[in-house]
Amino acid sequence: MTTRPTLLLVTPDAAICDQMRWAFTSDYELFEVSDRTAALLHVRQATPPVVVLDLRLLSTDVSTTEPLAFLQELLRLNPNAKVIVILDNSDQATIIAAFESGAYDVLELPVKLDVLKVVLQRATYLFNLEREKRAIREQAVATEFEGLVGKSEPMQNLYSMIRRVGPTDVPVLITGESGTGKELVARALHRLSARKEAPFIAINCGAIPETLLESELFGYEKGSFTGATQQKKGRIESAQGGTLFLDEIGDIPLNLQVKLLRFLQDHEMHRLGGRENIKVDVRVFAATNVDLQAAINGGRFREDLFYRLSVLTIPIPCLRVRGSDIPLLANMFLMKFASVHKKPLKGFTLQAIELLRAHHWPGNVRELESRVLRAVVMAEGKYITPETLGFPASFSVEPDSPTLRGARDIREKEIVQRALEKADGNVSKAAVELGISRPTLYQLLARYRLRLPKRTDELENQET
Ligand SMILES: Nc1ncnc2c1ncn2[C@@H]1O[C@H](COP(=O)(O)OP(=O)(O)OP(=O)(O)O)[C@@H](O)[C@H]1O
Ligand SMILES: [Mg+2]
């Protein structure tokens, strides 16, 4: 299989054909045609990236008053092609007309091969760049839902769950690794609910010191403790009529868990130091990136509160099981930061995208976001390159496995894991990618104790 770019030469001139064959066959796969019909046929079938078009063809071939109409026709059939036109007079008006008709460059006879060589190199380079950009843009056109970007299967399942759960009034527990978009999902659910005009109040239970968390949640009356110089409403009350989002719910201390449970049962609370029972109508979302079941087993989380909060659970897939979303998200962040930082960036090189796809993303979308921000700040050209991404030197064999066999196992495990992630956890797809059968893949999973990344739809079924 050839990796040389194709080059179509359209000329009635046998001498030019000979010259080009001699000069360019090692760099290009050269196709020669000597008339219009053959040229159009080839362009239709093979859409060559670069065309050298000898316009004398037209004056000998047909008596046309519009010699550039053929160039236009050719570009209509193959709009991305770079067409280099050869003319045999230096009439300025014709040269300008050729450029206006879409010629990439215009050369006059006699053609200087060294000049043509450079023009062809530039044309091929530009064609490839534009093709990469088109590919990236095509991917970027895809799905966005309520501010969530992603078109992978796990994200489609997530969207469909949000669509179904959003408009109901039941409590929702949102689970997922750090940076997967739990808050974004909570806001999306709120926007789809009947409470969308009422407040969405978020509180990060993990970020507020235990001693302050109670007053933050429930508010306080004047004089209820030293420094309480006036009455203050808590977050629960502030969310009246709307949605209360309890982030990092796993960090809430046990004594407060009891109070929260009471509120969830009665829809009533009182401020610290207060006696008045206040009715509050809120829908509660909670989020966690820890395993609450383990916290329950360890006595750190109340089981009854867990059941109250998790009437419905929405698990958010981590970024590494939805590899196909990485280019999409990366481009979205790139455009956002390039405009903020006024950088004339157009996208990523294919190698940069490959590098992004190969990374493990323990910090998920947030990590990707800051990696792209960093690259935008550092970038100098129009495209983000692997170097600009600034990843540490790529993986090497772990030092504690000196044997060849050990090294091979590590690599094999890594490859299997990556294939699974790239296939969004789909075993059949991953097996095809690896060129092995499904049973062999299952054997490898067992051998390396690899767990299939959980897909949203599977988790959903487990919940019910
Ligand atoms: N699918 C997505 N599309 C677009 N942006 C996303 C997506 N998921 C996450 N983000 C962005 O990534 C960042 C982290 O998201 P978010 O704060 O919702 O994550 P989180 O799961 O709450 O993380 P943590 O557990 O660390 O609080 C935010 O800037 C958010 O806008
Ligand atoms: Mg969060």
Coordinates of C-alpha atoms and ligand atoms in Angstrom, one line a residue:
M1 CA 0.0 0.0 0.0
T2 CA 1.3 3.4 -1.0
T3 CA 1.5 6.3 1.4
R4 CA 2.4 8.8 -1.4
P5 CA -0.2 11.4 -2.0
T6 CA -1.9 11.2 -5.4
L7 CA -1.3 13.8 -8.0
L8 CA -3.4 14.2 -11.1
L9 CA -1.7 15.7 -14.1
V10 CA -4.0 17.0 -16.8
T11 CA -2.1 17.9 -20.0
P12 CA -2.1 17.2 -23.7
D13 CA 1.7 17.7 -23.7
A14 CA 3.7 14.5 -23.7
A15 CA 6.9 16.3 -22.9
I16 CA 5.5 17.7 -19.6
C17 CA 4.3 14.2 -18.7
D18 CA 7.7 12.8 -19.2
Q19 CA 9.3 15.5 -17.1
M20 CA 6.8 15.1 -14.3
R21 CA 7.1 11.4 -14.3
W22 CA 10.9 11.7 -14.0
A23 CA 10.8 14.3 -11.3
F24 CA 7.9 13.3 -9.1
T25 CA 7.0 9.6 -9.2
S26 CA 9.1 8.9 -6.1
D27 CA 7.1 11.4 -4.1
Y28 CA 3.7 11.2 -5.6
E29 CA 1.4 8.6 -7.1
L30 CA 1.1 10.2 -10.5
F31 CA -2.0 9.9 -12.7
E32 CA -1.9 11.3 -16.2
V33 CA -4.8 12.2 -18.4
S34 CA -4.8 14.2 -21.6
D35 CA -8.4 15.3 -22.1
R36 CA -11.3 16.9 -20.2
T37 CA -13.5 13.8 -20.1
A38 CA -10.8 11.6 -18.6
A39 CA -9.9 14.4 -16.1
L40 CA -13.5 14.7 -14.9
L41 CA -13.9 11.0 -14.6
H42 CA -10.7 10.6 -12.5
V43 CA -11.7 13.6 -10.3
R44 CA -15.1 12.1 -9.7
Q45 CA -13.8 8.7 -8.8
A46 CA -10.5 9.4 -7.0
T47 CA -10.9 13.0 -5.7
P48 CA -7.2 13.6 -5.9
P49 CA -5.8 16.1 -3.4
V50 CA -3.6 17.9 -5.8
V51 CA -4.1 18.5 -9.5
V52 CA -1.8 20.1 -12.1
L53 CA -4.0 21.4 -14.8
D54 CA -2.5 22.6 -18.1
L55 CA -5.1 25.0 -19.4
R56 CA -3.8 24.8 -23.0
L57 CA -5.9 21.7 -22.9
L58 CA -8.9 23.8 -23.4
S59 CA -7.8 25.9 -26.3
T60 CA -6.8 22.7 -28.2
D61 CA -9.6 20.5 -27.0
V62 CA -12.7 22.8 -27.2
S63 CA -13.3 26.2 -28.6
T64 CA -14.4 27.8 -25.4
T65 CA -14.6 31.4 -24.6
E66 CA -14.5 30.6 -20.9
P67 CA -11.3 28.5 -20.4
L68 CA -11.6 28.7 -16.7
A69 CA -15.0 27.1 -16.6
F70 CA -13.4 23.8 -16.7
L71 CA -11.3 24.6 -13.6
Q72 CA -14.5 25.7 -11.8
E73 CA -16.2 22.4 -12.8
L74 CA -13.3 20.5 -11.5
L75 CA -13.4 22.3 -8.2
R76 CA -17.1 21.9 -8.0
L77 CA -16.6 18.1 -8.1
N78 CA -13.6 18.1 -5.8
P79 CA -13.8 21.4 -3.8
N80 CA -10.9 20.5 -1.4
A81 CA -8.4 19.8 -4.2
K82 CA -5.5 22.1 -4.7
V83 CA -5.3 22.9 -8.4
I84 CA -2.1 24.3 -9.9
V85 CA -2.8 25.8 -13.2
I86 CA -0.3 26.0 -16.1
L87 CA -0.7 28.9 -18.6
D88 CA 1.2 29.7 -21.7
N89 CA 0.9 33.4 -21.7
S90 CA 1.7 36.1 -19.1
D91 CA -1.6 38.0 -19.5
Q92 CA -2.2 39.4 -16.0
A93 CA -6.0 39.3 -16.5
T94 CA -6.0 35.5 -17.2
I95 CA -3.7 34.9 -14.2
I96 CA -6.0 36.8 -11.9
A97 CA -9.1 35.1 -13.4
A98 CA -7.5 31.7 -12.7
F99 CA -6.9 32.6 -9.0
E100 CA -10.5 34.0 -8.8
S101 CA -11.8 30.7 -10.2
G102 CA -10.1 28.9 -7.3
A103 CA -6.6 28.0 -8.6
Y104 CA -4.2 27.3 -5.8
D105 CA -1.3 28.6 -7.8
V106 CA -0.6 29.6 -11.4
L107 CA 2.6 28.7 -13.2
E108 CA 3.7 29.8 -16.6
L109 CA 5.4 27.8 -19.4
P110 CA 8.0 26.7 -19.5
V111 CA 7.4 25.0 -16.1
K112 CA 10.4 25.1 -13.8
L113 CA 10.5 21.7 -12.0
D114 CA 12.2 23.0 -8.9
V115 CA 9.4 25.7 -8.5
L116 CA 6.7 23.2 -9.2
K117 CA 8.2 20.8 -6.6
V118 CA 7.9 23.4 -3.9
V119 CA 4.4 24.4 -4.9
L120 CA 3.3 20.8 -4.9
Q121 CA 4.8 20.3 -1.4
R122 CA 3.0 23.3 -0.1
A123 CA -0.2 22.3 -1.7
T124 CA -0.1 18.8 -0.3
Y125 CA 0.8 20.1 3.2
L126 CA -2.1 22.5 3.1
F127 CA -4.5 19.9 1.8
N128 CA -3.5 17.6 4.7
L129 CA -3.9 20.3 7.3
E130 CA -7.3 21.3 6.0
R131 CA -8.4 17.6 6.0
E132 CA -7.4 17.2 9.6
K133 CA -9.3 20.4 10.5
R134 CA -12.4 19.1 8.7
A135 CA -12.2 15.8 10.5
I136 CA -11.9 17.5 13.8
R137 CA -14.7 19.9 13.0
E138 CA -17.0 17.1 11.9
Q139 CA -16.5 15.5 15.3
A140 CA -17.1 18.8 17.0
V141 CA -20.5 19.3 15.4
A142 CA -21.9 16.5 17.4
T143 CA -23.8 16.3 20.6
E144 CA -24.3 18.8 23.3
F145 CA -27.0 18.5 25.8
E146 CA -27.8 21.1 28.4
G147 CA -24.2 22.3 28.5
L148 CA -22.8 18.7 28.6
V149 CA -20.6 17.9 25.7
G150 CA -20.2 14.4 24.4
K151 CA -21.5 12.1 21.8
S152 CA -20.3 8.7 23.0
E153 CA -22.7 5.9 23.9
P154 CA -22.3 6.3 27.7
M155 CA -23.1 10.0 27.3
Q156 CA -26.1 9.3 25.2
N157 CA -27.4 7.0 27.9
L158 CA -26.7 9.8 30.4
Y159 CA -28.7 12.3 28.4
S160 CA -31.6 10.0 28.1
M161 CA -31.6 9.4 31.8
I162 CA -31.4 13.1 32.5
R163 CA -34.3 13.7 30.1
R164 CA -36.4 11.1 32.0
V165 CA -35.4 12.0 35.5
G166 CA -35.2 15.8 35.2
P167 CA -38.9 16.6 35.0
T168 CA -39.9 14.4 37.9
D169 CA -39.7 15.6 41.5
V170 CA -37.7 12.8 43.0
P171 CA -34.4 13.1 44.9
V172 CA -31.4 12.1 42.8
L173 CA -28.0 10.8 43.8
I174 CA -25.3 11.7 41.2
T175 CA -22.2 9.6 41.4
G176 CA -19.0 9.7 39.5
E177 CA -15.3 10.3 39.8
S178 CA -14.0 13.8 40.5
G179 CA -14.3 16.1 37.5
T180 CA -16.8 14.0 35.5
G181 CA -19.4 16.8 35.5
K182 CA -21.6 16.0 38.5
E183 CA -22.5 19.6 39.1
L184 CA -23.2 20.1 35.4
V185 CA -25.6 17.2 35.5
A186 CA -27.3 18.6 38.6
R187 CA -27.9 21.9 36.9
A188 CA -29.2 20.2 33.8
L189 CA -31.7 18.2 35.9
H190 CA -32.8 21.4 37.6
R191 CA -33.3 23.2 34.3
L192 CA -35.5 20.4 33.0
S193 CA -37.7 20.5 36.1
A194 CA -40.8 22.5 36.9
R195 CA -38.6 24.2 39.5
K196 CA -36.3 25.8 36.9
E197 CA -37.4 29.4 37.6
A198 CA -36.7 28.9 41.3
P199 CA -33.2 28.9 42.9
F200 CA -30.6 26.2 42.4
I201 CA -28.6 26.3 45.6
A202 CA -25.4 24.3 45.8
I203 CA -23.3 23.5 48.9
N204 CA -20.1 21.6 49.0
C205 CA -20.3 19.6 52.2
G206 CA -16.7 18.6 51.8
A207 CA -15.3 22.1 51.5
I208 CA -17.0 23.6 54.6
P209 CA -15.5 22.9 58.1
E210 CA -17.7 20.6 60.1
T211 CA -18.4 23.3 62.7
L212 CA -19.8 25.7 60.1
L213 CA -21.7 23.2 58.0
E214 CA -24.7 23.0 60.2
S215 CA -25.3 26.8 60.3
E216 CA -24.6 27.0 56.6
L217 CA -27.3 24.4 55.9
F218 CA -29.9 25.3 58.5
G219 CA -29.1 29.0 59.2
Y220 CA -29.2 30.6 62.6
E221 CA -31.1 33.0 64.8
K222 CA -29.6 36.2 66.2
G223 CA -27.7 35.4 69.4
S224 CA -27.7 31.6 68.9
F225 CA -23.9 31.6 69.3
T226 CA -21.1 34.1 69.8
G227 CA -20.8 36.1 66.7
A228 CA -24.4 35.5 65.5
T229 CA -25.2 39.2 65.5
Q230 CA -28.2 38.8 63.2
Q231 CA -30.5 36.1 61.9
K232 CA -29.3 34.3 58.8
K233 CA -31.1 31.9 56.5
G234 CA -29.3 28.7 55.6
R235 CA -28.9 27.1 52.2
I236 CA -31.9 24.9 52.7
E237 CA -34.2 27.8 53.2
S238 CA -32.6 29.8 50.4
A239 CA -33.5 27.0 48.0
Q240 CA -37.2 27.4 48.9
G241 CA -39.3 26.2 45.9
G242 CA -36.2 25.2 44.0
T243 CA -33.4 22.6 44.2
L244 CA -30.8 22.0 46.8
F245 CA -27.6 20.4 45.6
L246 CA -25.6 18.7 48.3
D247 CA -22.2 18.1 46.8
E248 CA -19.7 15.7 48.4
I249 CA -22.5 14.2 50.6
G250 CA -20.1 11.5 51.8
D251 CA -18.3 14.2 53.8
I252 CA -21.2 15.1 56.0
P253 CA -20.7 14.2 59.7
L254 CA -23.0 11.7 61.3
N255 CA -24.7 14.1 63.6
L256 CA -25.7 16.3 60.7
Q257 CA -26.8 13.2 58.7
V258 CA -29.5 12.7 61.4
K259 CA -30.7 16.3 61.1
L260 CA -30.7 16.2 57.4
L261 CA -32.7 12.9 57.3
R262 CA -35.3 14.5 59.6
F263 CA -35.6 17.4 57.2
L264 CA -36.0 15.1 54.2
Q265 CA -38.7 13.1 56.0
D266 CA -40.7 16.1 57.3
H267 CA -39.8 18.9 54.9
E268 CA -39.5 21.0 58.0
M269 CA -36.5 22.4 59.8
H270 CA -35.5 25.1 62.3
R271 CA -32.6 27.5 62.3
L272 CA -29.9 27.1 64.9
G273 CA -31.1 28.6 68.2
G274 CA -34.6 28.9 66.8
R275 CA -37.8 27.1 67.8
E276 CA -40.0 27.9 64.8
N277 CA -40.6 25.0 62.5
I278 CA -40.1 26.3 59.0
K279 CA -41.6 24.4 56.1
V280 CA -39.3 24.2 53.1
D281 CA -40.2 22.7 49.8
V282 CA -37.1 21.7 47.9
R283 CA -36.0 18.9 45.7
V284 CA -32.7 17.5 46.8
F285 CA -29.8 16.3 44.7
A286 CA -26.7 14.8 46.3
A287 CA -23.4 14.0 44.7
T288 CA -20.5 11.9 45.7
N289 CA -17.3 10.6 44.3
V290 CA -16.8 8.1 47.1
D291 CA -18.4 4.7 47.4
L292 CA -21.2 5.4 49.8
Q293 CA -21.9 1.7 50.2
A294 CA -18.4 1.3 51.6
A295 CA -19.0 4.3 53.9
I296 CA -22.2 2.6 55.1
N297 CA -20.4 -0.6 55.8
G298 CA -17.7 1.3 57.6
G299 CA -20.3 3.1 59.8
R300 CA -19.6 6.5 58.3
F301 CA -22.8 7.0 56.5
R302 CA -26.4 6.3 57.5
E303 CA -28.1 3.7 55.5
D304 CA -31.5 5.3 56.0
L305 CA -30.2 8.7 54.6
F306 CA -28.7 6.9 51.7
Y307 CA -32.0 5.4 50.7
R308 CA -33.7 8.8 51.1
L309 CA -31.2 10.5 48.8
S310 CA -30.8 7.8 46.2
V311 CA -34.3 7.2 45.1
L312 CA -32.7 7.5 41.7
T313 CA -29.0 7.2 41.1
I314 CA -27.3 8.7 38.0
P315 CA -23.8 7.4 37.5
I316 CA -21.6 9.6 35.3
P317 CA -19.1 7.7 33.3
C318 CA -15.5 8.7 33.7
L319 CA -13.7 10.2 30.7
R320 CA -11.5 7.2 29.9
V321 CA -14.5 5.0 29.1
R322 CA -15.7 7.5 26.5
G323 CA -12.6 8.1 24.5
S324 CA -14.5 9.3 21.5
D325 CA -15.6 12.4 23.5
I326 CA -12.1 13.5 24.2
P327 CA -11.5 15.3 20.8
L328 CA -14.9 16.9 21.1
L329 CA -14.3 18.2 24.6
A330 CA -10.8 19.2 23.8
N331 CA -11.9 21.3 20.8
M332 CA -14.7 22.9 22.8
F333 CA -12.2 24.0 25.5
L334 CA -9.7 25.0 22.9
M335 CA -12.2 27.4 21.1
K336 CA -13.3 28.8 24.5
F337 CA -9.8 29.5 25.8
A338 CA -8.4 30.6 22.4
S339 CA -11.0 33.3 22.3
V340 CA -10.5 34.3 26.0
H341 CA -6.7 34.5 25.5
K342 CA -7.0 36.0 22.0
K343 CA -4.9 33.3 20.4
P344 CA -5.3 32.5 16.7
L345 CA -5.6 28.8 17.3
K346 CA -7.3 26.5 14.8
G347 CA -7.2 23.1 16.5
F348 CA -5.0 20.2 17.4
T349 CA -2.6 18.2 15.2
L350 CA -3.7 14.6 14.8
Q351 CA -0.8 13.5 16.9
A352 CA -1.9 15.8 19.7
I353 CA -5.4 14.4 19.6
E354 CA -4.0 10.8 19.7
L355 CA -2.0 11.7 22.8
L356 CA -5.1 13.2 24.4
R357 CA -7.0 10.0 23.6
A358 CA -4.2 7.8 25.0
H359 CA -4.0 9.6 28.4
H360 CA -5.7 8.0 31.4
W361 CA -7.4 11.2 32.7
P362 CA -7.7 10.4 36.4
G363 CA -9.0 14.0 36.9
N364 CA -11.6 13.5 34.1
V365 CA -13.0 16.5 32.2
R366 CA -11.6 19.0 34.7
E367 CA -8.1 17.7 34.1
L368 CA -8.7 17.9 30.3
E369 CA -10.0 21.4 30.7
S370 CA -6.9 22.6 32.5
R371 CA -4.5 20.7 30.2
V372 CA -6.1 22.5 27.2
L373 CA -5.9 25.8 29.0
R374 CA -2.3 25.3 29.6
A375 CA -1.7 24.3 26.0
V376 CA -3.5 27.4 24.8
V377 CA -1.4 29.7 26.9
M378 CA 1.8 28.0 25.8
A379 CA 0.9 27.6 22.1
E380 CA 2.8 29.6 19.5
G381 CA 1.5 28.4 16.1
K382 CA -2.0 27.7 14.9
Y383 CA -2.2 24.1 16.0
I384 CA -1.7 22.5 19.3
T385 CA 1.1 20.0 19.0
P386 CA 2.0 17.1 21.3
E387 CA 4.9 19.2 22.7
T388 CA 2.6 22.0 23.7
L389 CA 0.4 19.6 25.6
G390 CA 3.3 19.1 28.0
F391 CA 2.7 15.5 29.0
P392 CA 5.6 13.9 30.8
A393 CA 7.6 11.5 28.7
S394 CA 5.4 8.6 27.7
F395 CA 5.1 5.3 29.5
S396 CA 8.0 3.0 30.0
V397 CA 8.3 -0.4 31.4
E398 CA 7.9 -0.4 35.2
P399 CA 11.3 -0.7 36.8
D400 CA 10.2 -3.4 39.2
S401 CA 9.6 -5.9 36.5
P402 CA 13.0 -6.6 35.0
T403 CA 12.0 -9.8 33.0
L404 CA 11.0 -9.7 29.4
R405 CA 7.9 -11.6 30.2
G406 CA 6.9 -9.1 33.0
A407 CA 7.5 -6.2 30.7
R408 CA 5.4 -7.9 28.0
D409 CA 2.6 -8.5 30.4
I410 CA 2.5 -4.9 31.5
R411 CA 2.4 -3.7 28.0
E412 CA -0.3 -6.2 27.0
K413 CA -2.4 -5.2 30.0
E414 CA -2.0 -1.6 29.0
I415 CA -3.0 -2.2 25.4
V416 CA -6.1 -4.2 26.4
Q417 CA -7.1 -1.5 28.9
R418 CA -6.7 1.3 26.3
A419 CA -8.7 -0.7 23.7
L420 CA -11.5 -1.1 26.1
E421 CA -11.5 2.6 27.0
K422 CA -11.4 3.6 23.3
A423 CA -14.3 1.3 22.7
D424 CA -16.3 3.0 25.5
G425 CA -16.3 -0.4 27.3
N426 CA -17.8 -2.3 24.4
V427 CA -16.1 -5.7 24.5
S428 CA -17.0 -6.6 20.8
K429 CA -15.6 -3.3 19.5
A430 CA -12.4 -3.7 21.7
A431 CA -11.9 -7.2 20.5
V432 CA -12.1 -6.1 16.8
E433 CA -9.7 -3.2 17.6
L434 CA -7.2 -5.7 19.1
G435 CA -7.7 -8.2 16.4
I436 CA -8.7 -11.0 18.8
S437 CA -11.9 -12.9 19.5
R438 CA -14.2 -12.0 22.3
P439 CA -13.5 -15.1 24.4
T440 CA -9.7 -14.3 24.1
L441 CA -10.4 -10.8 25.3
Y442 CA -12.4 -12.2 28.3
Q443 CA -9.5 -14.5 29.1
L444 CA -7.1 -11.5 29.1
L445 CA -9.5 -9.5 31.3
A446 CA -9.5 -12.4 33.8
R447 CA -5.8 -12.9 33.6
Y448 CA -5.0 -9.2 34.2
R449 CA -7.9 -8.8 36.6
L450 CA -9.2 -6.0 34.5
R451 CA -12.8 -4.9 35.2
L452 CA -14.9 -3.8 32.4
P453 CA -15.6 -0.1 32.7
K454 CA -19.2 0.2 33.9
R455 CA -21.5 1.7 31.3
T456 CA -24.3 4.0 32.3
D457 CA -27.0 1.7 31.0
E458 CA -25.7 -1.3 32.9
L459 CA -25.5 0.7 36.1
E460 CA -29.0 2.0 35.6
N461 CA -30.2 -1.6 35.4
Q462 CA -28.4 -2.5 38.5
E463 CA -30.1 0.3 40.4
T464 CA -33.6 -0.8 39.5
Ligands
LIG1 N1 -19.6 16.6 29.6 C1 -19.1 17.8 29.9 N2 -19.1 18.8 28.9 C2 -18.6 20.0 29.1 N3 -17.9 20.3 30.2 C3 -17.8 19.4 31.2 C4 -18.4 18.1 31.1 N4 -18.2 17.5 32.2 C5 -17.5 18.3 33.0 N5 -17.3 19.5 32.4 C6 -16.5 20.6 33.0 O1 -15.5 20.0 33.8 C7 -15.4 20.8 35.0 C8 -15.7 19.8 36.2 O2 -17.1 19.5 36.2 P1 -17.9 19.4 37.5 O3 -17.5 20.5 38.5 O4 -19.3 19.4 37.2 O5 -17.3 18.0 38.0 P2 -17.7 17.3 39.3 O6 -18.0 15.9 38.9 O7 -18.6 18.0 40.2 O8 -16.2 17.2 40.0 P3 -15.8 17.1 41.6 O9 -16.2 15.8 42.1 O10 -14.4 17.3 41.6 O11 -16.6 18.2 42.3 C9 -16.3 21.9 34.9 O12 -15.6 23.0 34.4 C10 -17.3 21.5 33.9 O13 -17.9 22.6 33.2
MG2 MG -18.4 19.0 42.0

